[in-house]
Coordinates of C-alpha atoms in Angstrom, one line a residue:
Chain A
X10 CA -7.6 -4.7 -25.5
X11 CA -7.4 -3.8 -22.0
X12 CA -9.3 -5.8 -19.0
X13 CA -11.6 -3.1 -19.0
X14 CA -12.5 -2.9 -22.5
X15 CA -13.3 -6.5 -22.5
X16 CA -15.9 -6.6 -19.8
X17 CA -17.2 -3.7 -21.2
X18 CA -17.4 -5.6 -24.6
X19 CA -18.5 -8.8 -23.4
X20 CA -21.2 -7.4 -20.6
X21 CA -19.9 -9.0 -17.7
X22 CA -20.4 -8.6 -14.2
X23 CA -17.6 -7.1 -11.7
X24 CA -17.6 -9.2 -8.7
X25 CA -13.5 -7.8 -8.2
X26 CA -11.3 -5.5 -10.1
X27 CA -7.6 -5.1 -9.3
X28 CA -5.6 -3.3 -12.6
X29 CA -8.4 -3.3 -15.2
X30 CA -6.4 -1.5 -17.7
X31 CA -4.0 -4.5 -17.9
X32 CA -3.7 -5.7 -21.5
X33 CA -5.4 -9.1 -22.4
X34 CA -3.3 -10.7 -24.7
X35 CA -4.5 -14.2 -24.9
X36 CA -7.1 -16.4 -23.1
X37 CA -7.7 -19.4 -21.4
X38 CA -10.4 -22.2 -20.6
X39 CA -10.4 -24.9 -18.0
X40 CA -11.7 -25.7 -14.5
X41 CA -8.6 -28.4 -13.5
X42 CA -6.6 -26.4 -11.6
X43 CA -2.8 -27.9 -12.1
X44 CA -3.8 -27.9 -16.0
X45 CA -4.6 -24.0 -15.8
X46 CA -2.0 -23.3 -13.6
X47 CA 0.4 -25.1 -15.9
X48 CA -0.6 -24.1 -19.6
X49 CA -2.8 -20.8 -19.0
X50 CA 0.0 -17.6 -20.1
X51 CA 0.5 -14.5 -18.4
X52 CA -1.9 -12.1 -19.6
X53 CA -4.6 -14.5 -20.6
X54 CA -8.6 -14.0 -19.9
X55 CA -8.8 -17.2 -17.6
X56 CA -12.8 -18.4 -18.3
X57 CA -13.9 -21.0 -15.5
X58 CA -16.9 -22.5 -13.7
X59 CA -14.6 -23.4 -10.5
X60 CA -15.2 -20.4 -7.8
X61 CA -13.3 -21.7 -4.7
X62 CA -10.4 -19.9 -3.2
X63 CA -7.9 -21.3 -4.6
X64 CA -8.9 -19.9 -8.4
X65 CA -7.7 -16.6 -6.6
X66 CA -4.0 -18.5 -6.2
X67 CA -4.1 -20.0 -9.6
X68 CA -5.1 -16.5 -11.3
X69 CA -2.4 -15.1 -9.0
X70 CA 0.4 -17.7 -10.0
X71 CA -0.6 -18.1 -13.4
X72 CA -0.6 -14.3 -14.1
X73 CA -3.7 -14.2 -15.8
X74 CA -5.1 -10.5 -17.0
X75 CA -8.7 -11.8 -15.6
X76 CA -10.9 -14.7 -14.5
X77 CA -14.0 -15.1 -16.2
X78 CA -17.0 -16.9 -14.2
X79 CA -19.0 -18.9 -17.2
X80 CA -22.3 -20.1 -16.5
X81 CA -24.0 -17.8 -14.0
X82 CA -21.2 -18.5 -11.6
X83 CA -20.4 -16.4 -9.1
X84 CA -18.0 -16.3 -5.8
X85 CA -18.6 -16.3 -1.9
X86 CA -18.5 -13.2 0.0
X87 CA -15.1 -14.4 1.1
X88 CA -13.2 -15.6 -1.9
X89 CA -14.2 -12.1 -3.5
X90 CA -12.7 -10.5 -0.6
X91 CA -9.8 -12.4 -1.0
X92 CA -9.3 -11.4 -5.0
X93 CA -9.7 -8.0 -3.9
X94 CA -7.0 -8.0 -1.7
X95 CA -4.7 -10.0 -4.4
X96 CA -5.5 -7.6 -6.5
X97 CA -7.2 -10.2 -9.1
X98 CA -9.9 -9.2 -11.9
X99 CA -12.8 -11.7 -11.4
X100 CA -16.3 -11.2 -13.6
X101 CA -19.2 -13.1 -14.1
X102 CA -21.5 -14.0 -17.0
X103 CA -24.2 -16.2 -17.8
X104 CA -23.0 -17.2 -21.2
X105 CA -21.1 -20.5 -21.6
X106 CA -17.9 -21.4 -21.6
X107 CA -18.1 -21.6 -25.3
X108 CA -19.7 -18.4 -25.9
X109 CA -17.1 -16.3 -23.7
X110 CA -14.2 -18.1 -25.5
X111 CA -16.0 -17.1 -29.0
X112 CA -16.6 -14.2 -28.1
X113 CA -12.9 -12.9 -26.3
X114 CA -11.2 -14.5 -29.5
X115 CA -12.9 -12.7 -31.9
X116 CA -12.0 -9.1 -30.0
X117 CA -8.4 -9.9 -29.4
Chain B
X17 CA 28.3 -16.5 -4.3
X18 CA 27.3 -19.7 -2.3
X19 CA 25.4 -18.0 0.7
X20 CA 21.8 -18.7 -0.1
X21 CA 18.8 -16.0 0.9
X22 CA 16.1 -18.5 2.9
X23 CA 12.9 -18.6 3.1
X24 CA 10.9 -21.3 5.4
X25 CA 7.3 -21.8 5.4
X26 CA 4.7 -23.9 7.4
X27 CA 2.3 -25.2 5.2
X28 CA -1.1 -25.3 7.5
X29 CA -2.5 -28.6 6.3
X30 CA -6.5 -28.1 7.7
X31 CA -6.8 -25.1 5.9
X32 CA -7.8 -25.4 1.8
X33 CA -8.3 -22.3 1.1
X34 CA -5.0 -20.8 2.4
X35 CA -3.0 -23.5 0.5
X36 CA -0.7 -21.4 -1.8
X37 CA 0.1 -18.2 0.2
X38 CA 3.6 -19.6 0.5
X39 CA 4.3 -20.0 -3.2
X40 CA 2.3 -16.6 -3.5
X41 CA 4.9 -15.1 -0.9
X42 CA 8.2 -17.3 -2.9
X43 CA 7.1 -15.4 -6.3
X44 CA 7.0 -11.8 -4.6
X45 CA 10.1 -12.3 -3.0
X46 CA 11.7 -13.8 -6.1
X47 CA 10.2 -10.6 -7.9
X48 CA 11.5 -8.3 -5.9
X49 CA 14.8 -9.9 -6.6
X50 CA 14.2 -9.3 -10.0
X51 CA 14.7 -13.1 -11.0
X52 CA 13.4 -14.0 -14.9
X53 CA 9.4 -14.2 -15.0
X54 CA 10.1 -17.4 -16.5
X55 CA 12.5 -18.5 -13.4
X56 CA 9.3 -17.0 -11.3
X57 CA 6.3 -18.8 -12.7
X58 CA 8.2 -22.4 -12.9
X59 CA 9.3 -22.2 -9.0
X60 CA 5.7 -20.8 -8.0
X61 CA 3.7 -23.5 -10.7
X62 CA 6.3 -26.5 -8.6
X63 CA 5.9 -25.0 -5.0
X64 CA 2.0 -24.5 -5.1
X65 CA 1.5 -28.2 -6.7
X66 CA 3.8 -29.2 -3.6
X67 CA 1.6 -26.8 -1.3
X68 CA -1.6 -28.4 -2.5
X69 CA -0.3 -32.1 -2.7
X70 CA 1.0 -31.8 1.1
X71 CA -2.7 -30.1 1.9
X72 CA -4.5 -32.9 0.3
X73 CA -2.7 -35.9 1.5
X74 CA -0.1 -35.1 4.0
X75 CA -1.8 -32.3 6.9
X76 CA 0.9 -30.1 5.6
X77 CA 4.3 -29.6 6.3
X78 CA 7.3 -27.2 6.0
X79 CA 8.8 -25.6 2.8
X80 CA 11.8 -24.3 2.4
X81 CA 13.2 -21.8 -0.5
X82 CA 17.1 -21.1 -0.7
X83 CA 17.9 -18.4 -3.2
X84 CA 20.9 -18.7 -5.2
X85 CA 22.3 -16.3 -7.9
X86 CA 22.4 -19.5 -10.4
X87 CA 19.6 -22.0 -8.6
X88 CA 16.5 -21.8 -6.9
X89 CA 15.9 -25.0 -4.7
X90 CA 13.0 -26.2 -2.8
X91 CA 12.7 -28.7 -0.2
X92 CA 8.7 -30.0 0.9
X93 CA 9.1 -32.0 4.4
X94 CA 6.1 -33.8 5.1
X95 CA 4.8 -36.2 7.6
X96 CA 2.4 -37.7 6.1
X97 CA 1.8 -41.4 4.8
X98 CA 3.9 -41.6 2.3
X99 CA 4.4 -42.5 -1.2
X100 CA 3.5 -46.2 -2.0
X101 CA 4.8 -46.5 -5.6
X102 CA 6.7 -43.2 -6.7
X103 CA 7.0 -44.4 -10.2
X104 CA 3.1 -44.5 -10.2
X105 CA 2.3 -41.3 -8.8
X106 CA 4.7 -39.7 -11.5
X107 CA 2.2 -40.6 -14.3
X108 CA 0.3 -37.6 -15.4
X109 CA -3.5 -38.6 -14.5
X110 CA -2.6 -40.8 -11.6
X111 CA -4.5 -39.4 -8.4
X112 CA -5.7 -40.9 -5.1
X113 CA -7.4 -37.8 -4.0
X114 CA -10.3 -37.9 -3.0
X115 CA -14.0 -36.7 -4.4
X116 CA -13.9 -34.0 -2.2
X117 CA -10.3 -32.6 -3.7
X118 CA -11.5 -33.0 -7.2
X119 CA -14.6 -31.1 -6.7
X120 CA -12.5 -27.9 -5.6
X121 CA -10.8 -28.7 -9.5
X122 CA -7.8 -30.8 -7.8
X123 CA -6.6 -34.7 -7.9
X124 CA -6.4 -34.4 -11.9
X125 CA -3.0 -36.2 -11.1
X126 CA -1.3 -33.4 -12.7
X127 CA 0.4 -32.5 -9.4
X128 CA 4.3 -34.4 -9.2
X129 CA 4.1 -34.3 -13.1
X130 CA 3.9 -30.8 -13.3
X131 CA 6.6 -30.3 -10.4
X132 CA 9.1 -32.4 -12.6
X133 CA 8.3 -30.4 -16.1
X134 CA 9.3 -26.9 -14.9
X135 CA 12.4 -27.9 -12.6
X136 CA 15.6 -29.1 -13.9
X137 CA 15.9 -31.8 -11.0
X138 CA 13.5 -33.3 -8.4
X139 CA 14.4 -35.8 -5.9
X140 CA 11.2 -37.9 -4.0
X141 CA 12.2 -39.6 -0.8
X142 CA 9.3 -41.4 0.9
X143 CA 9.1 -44.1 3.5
X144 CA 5.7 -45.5 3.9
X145 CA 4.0 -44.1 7.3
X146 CA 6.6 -41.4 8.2
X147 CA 7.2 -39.1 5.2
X148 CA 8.0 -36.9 2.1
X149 CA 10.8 -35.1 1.2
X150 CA 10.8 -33.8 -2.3
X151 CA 13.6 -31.5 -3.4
X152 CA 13.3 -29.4 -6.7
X153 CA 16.5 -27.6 -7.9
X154 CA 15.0 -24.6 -10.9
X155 CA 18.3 -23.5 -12.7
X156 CA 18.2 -19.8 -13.4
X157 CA 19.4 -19.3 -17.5

């Protein structure tokens, strides 16, 4: 399942898109930082509530496919300017945490 | 086979939200140099826990990356207070950051824990009121 595919499955929000055809091969779900950054795999859907900057570094360290804003979530102006230019996928829902993870581990 | 490529960095330490361009910058260089993904993510996961920790408690510092063919090692100068107990700031969960860190999703005192687990050596030298040095040696397989 592609980056793509999944927000298209899942009904979430673009806020930025960098290579949405990347494949998603696993997923991820936490909001500290250092424990993302250290256990999240490349290619994973990365679901979080955090929204600062430095998810934009994490995602971009980490290697995630995408970051998934739970909750309603969303990110400054800024910070989505900044994912653009990394090249990161960021969406937004307002389902839960939960729900997202349900819902991505049941498509891949 | 010795000569190392080198790579220094300024770590701006009022700035938050620019805190990991350098380890950002260290993986596309090491890319580029077509090093293991593996080799990559461990030397970007240490240098950005290093990036962040000299942000929150130090005002930044300077990094510095040598290359090798066999090694990757990086050095984090810091002038900042120092390390009271080192032996207690190596415990995963131990954190003195404060409220404000944690609330960006920091200070989970997962920091020097995680900068030991993915290198293959790490050296802490601190003298109270002066400094940090840390030096992190990641072996390439």
């Amino acid at each position: 399942m592609t980056v793509a595919e999944m927000a298209c499955a899942l009904n979430l929000e673009e806020i930025a898109a960098g290579d949405t055809q990347r494949e998603v091969t696993g997923g991820y779900a936490g909001d500290l930082l250092s424990w993302v950054m250290g256990r999240a795999q490349a290619g994973d859907a990365w679901v979080t509530i955090m929204s600062n900057a430095n998810i934009v570094a994490v995602a971009t360290l980490a290697d995630t496919a995408a970051v998934i804003l739970a909750e309603g979530v969303t990110l400054e102006p800024e910070v989505a300017e900044l994912a653009r230019t990394k090249g990161i996928n960021v969406y937004s829902s307002a389902q839960d945490t939960f729900t997202l993870c349900a819902k991505i581990a049941a498509l891949l | 086979m010795d000569e190392a490529l080198k790579f220094h960095f300024v770590i701006d330490g009022d700035n938050f939200t620019s805190a990991g361009e350098a380890s950002v910058e260290v993986k596309k260089k090491l890319r580029q140099l077509g090093f293991p993904p593996d080799v990559i993510r461990r030397v970007s996961i240490a240098m950005y826990e290093g990036e962040i920790n000299m942000v929150i408690h130090a005002r930044g510092g300077v990094a510095d990356v040598l290359v090798y063919p066999d090694r990757i090692v990086i050095i984090l100068e810091d002038h900042g207070p120092g390390i009271e107990d080192i032996d207690l700031a190596m415990q995963e969960g131990y954190s003195t950051a404060p409220d404000s860190v944690r609330a960006l999703g920091f200070g989970a005192g997962m920091g020097l824990p995680n900068m030991k687990r993915y290198t293959e050596e790490m050296h802490i030298e601190s003298t109270l009121g002066v400094g940090t040095t840390i030096t992190m040696v990641v072996n390439v397989q």
